[in-house]
Amino acid sequence: RFLLDGHQSVLEDTSRLHYEAEELRRFEHIESEWPLFFTYLLLDALMRGDADAAATWQQRLEPLFVEIDGQQLLPELYIVSEAHIEAEKADPGSQPRYANENVPLVWAQSLYRLGALLTDGLLTPDDIDPLERRKNIGIQRSTIPQVAVIAEDEAVKTQLHALGIRSESIEETAPLRLLHATQLSELFTHIGSNEKLGLTGRPYQISRTIATSRLYRVGEQTCIFFPYHFNPRAFYFSYDNRLLVEHLRSSLTFLAQNWDRPGRPLMLFLVREDMLFEKENNCVVSLLRTLQRGRCDGAIVHTAPLRTLLPATTLEPFRSLDAYAPKAMHWPPKERCCLPPEQKNEPHTPAGRLRTLESLEDAALAELITSYEVPAVAADALVLLARRHDTAYEIETPEGRLPLYQVAEKLYDYASACHNWSAVRRLAVLLPQ
């Protein structure tokens, strides 16, 4: 029963939306009783393999059935009649209750039938819980996350070496394939798909820390995925070093406390060139040095070259996806290094700048966009041009004629690397996703 709950009792005032706290005492000891919860307790005992407890809850359920047309059915709840209210309040549990009209409560009846299938051996606990989640309830876990520091290229690796941090470039990890978390999400959408049956597979979902911290065998290829924080097309917070470091710290702590798979989790720490800009690198370098010492916010971690970490890492085979070939990982092209913000003096206030831009012809706006001279100005010009036409409108760029949405992607990457968040926010509305 729900204590002090007047639902469907004879004292319930159905015209009221709620009761004051002191009014709930009028329902004490006469609350409606739900057979539904006995069916949950029966299932719990069966899933735990506790035969004695299962027999107890089975016996408690037997007198609660209502026979209709020869079938034993469970009602929604049992109610104390008006004639027995005072006696029940004076001596709780002494008075009879009657079933309400909602017979059967399909919810309760289906759970009972499920319990009967388990009791008769027609189903096993593994049929209901194939991932064996029930075995993890209440278990305190502790594991040692593994971390491999991956440099974007040789130039970044050289910078890290000068700072006393060991790393390896993406090229050095071949033939192991390093991919984005979004590509893992795409891979999952193929699981369970069947064109003949019209099944589309799993819906697209973000692949988070637990999913990206293991190896995957797809056909003849072994793949590992960067955490979703590093997705270059994800939310622009991934370009904010301080926020990125906080995400990685919390992810490693989460792995240490919640990993429940065989082997150890493996996290890739990607270091991009823009993360090492002089004014931005303190928190990143500090975290990398802390990880090399084997600690992270109280959790023990193990940092080493990627190849040496693979034997202890969980491997998930995708046997049903042998024909699926992940696409090559796309990295945003490196743009020219942006000047420090204090040297990028943006003309006018945002409102004044927009008024100025609105008076310009399309050709002049296109020139401002492709120059990237000031990211915020280029972003405003691009948004304005998209309003006049649409994102498929093409302009002339150094790479040839490109639609505005492709130009927006390039400018988005550049503004993100420059940490020009106002420009990034304006450009985000023009991106395909």
Short mmCIF file of N, CA and C in Angstrom, two decimals, residues 208-216 224-225 255 259 264-267 313-314:
data_model
loop_
_atom_site.label_atom_id
_atom_site.label_comp_id
_atom_site.label_asym_id
_atom_site.label_seq_id
_atom_site.Cartn_x
_atom_site.Cartn_y
_atom_site.Cartn_z
N ARG A 208 28.44 6.85 -24.99
CA ARG A 208 29.13 7.52 -23.89
C ARG A 208 30.27 6.67 -23.35
N THR A 209 30.74 7.01 -22.17
CA THR A 209 32.02 6.52 -21.67
C THR A 209 32.12 5.00 -21.62
N ILE A 210 31.10 4.33 -21.07
CA ILE A 210 31.17 2.87 -20.95
C ILE A 210 31.31 2.22 -22.32
N ALA A 211 30.59 2.74 -23.31
CA ALA A 211 30.61 2.14 -24.65
C ALA A 211 31.92 2.38 -25.37
N THR A 212 32.52 3.56 -25.21
CA THR A 212 33.74 3.88 -25.97
C THR A 212 35.01 3.39 -25.29
N SER A 213 34.90 2.78 -24.12
CA SER A 213 36.10 2.38 -23.37
C SER A 213 36.45 0.92 -23.56
N ARG A 214 36.15 0.38 -24.74
CA ARG A 214 36.49 -1.01 -25.03
C ARG A 214 36.87 -1.14 -26.50
N LEU A 215 37.46 -2.25 -26.85
CA LEU A 215 37.81 -2.54 -28.24
C LEU A 215 36.63 -3.22 -28.92
N TYR A 216 36.51 -3.01 -30.23
CA TYR A 216 35.46 -3.66 -31.01
C TYR A 216 36.09 -4.35 -32.21
N ILE A 224 38.81 1.11 -31.99
CA ILE A 224 38.59 1.74 -30.69
C ILE A 224 38.14 3.17 -30.95
N PHE A 225 37.33 3.69 -30.05
CA PHE A 225 36.66 4.96 -30.30
C PHE A 225 37.05 6.00 -29.26
N LEU A 255 34.34 5.48 -14.59
CA LEU A 255 34.82 4.17 -15.02
C LEU A 255 35.38 3.37 -13.85
N TRP A 259 32.69 0.27 -13.80
CA TRP A 259 32.99 -0.69 -14.86
C TRP A 259 32.63 -2.09 -14.39
N ARG A 264 39.82 -4.46 -18.45
CA ARG A 264 39.85 -3.08 -17.97
C ARG A 264 39.35 -2.12 -19.05
N PRO A 265 38.78 -1.00 -18.63
CA PRO A 265 38.38 0.02 -19.61
C PRO A 265 39.59 0.75 -20.15
N LEU A 266 39.50 1.20 -21.37
CA LEU A 266 40.59 1.94 -22.01
C LEU A 266 40.04 3.24 -22.58
N MET A 267 40.60 4.35 -22.14
CA MET A 267 40.18 5.66 -22.64
C MET A 267 41.31 6.29 -23.45
N THR A 313 42.41 -5.08 -22.25
CA THR A 313 41.21 -4.32 -22.58
C THR A 313 40.08 -5.24 -23.05
N THR A 314 38.87 -4.90 -22.67
CA THR A 314 37.69 -5.66 -23.09
C THR A 314 37.54 -5.60 -24.61
#
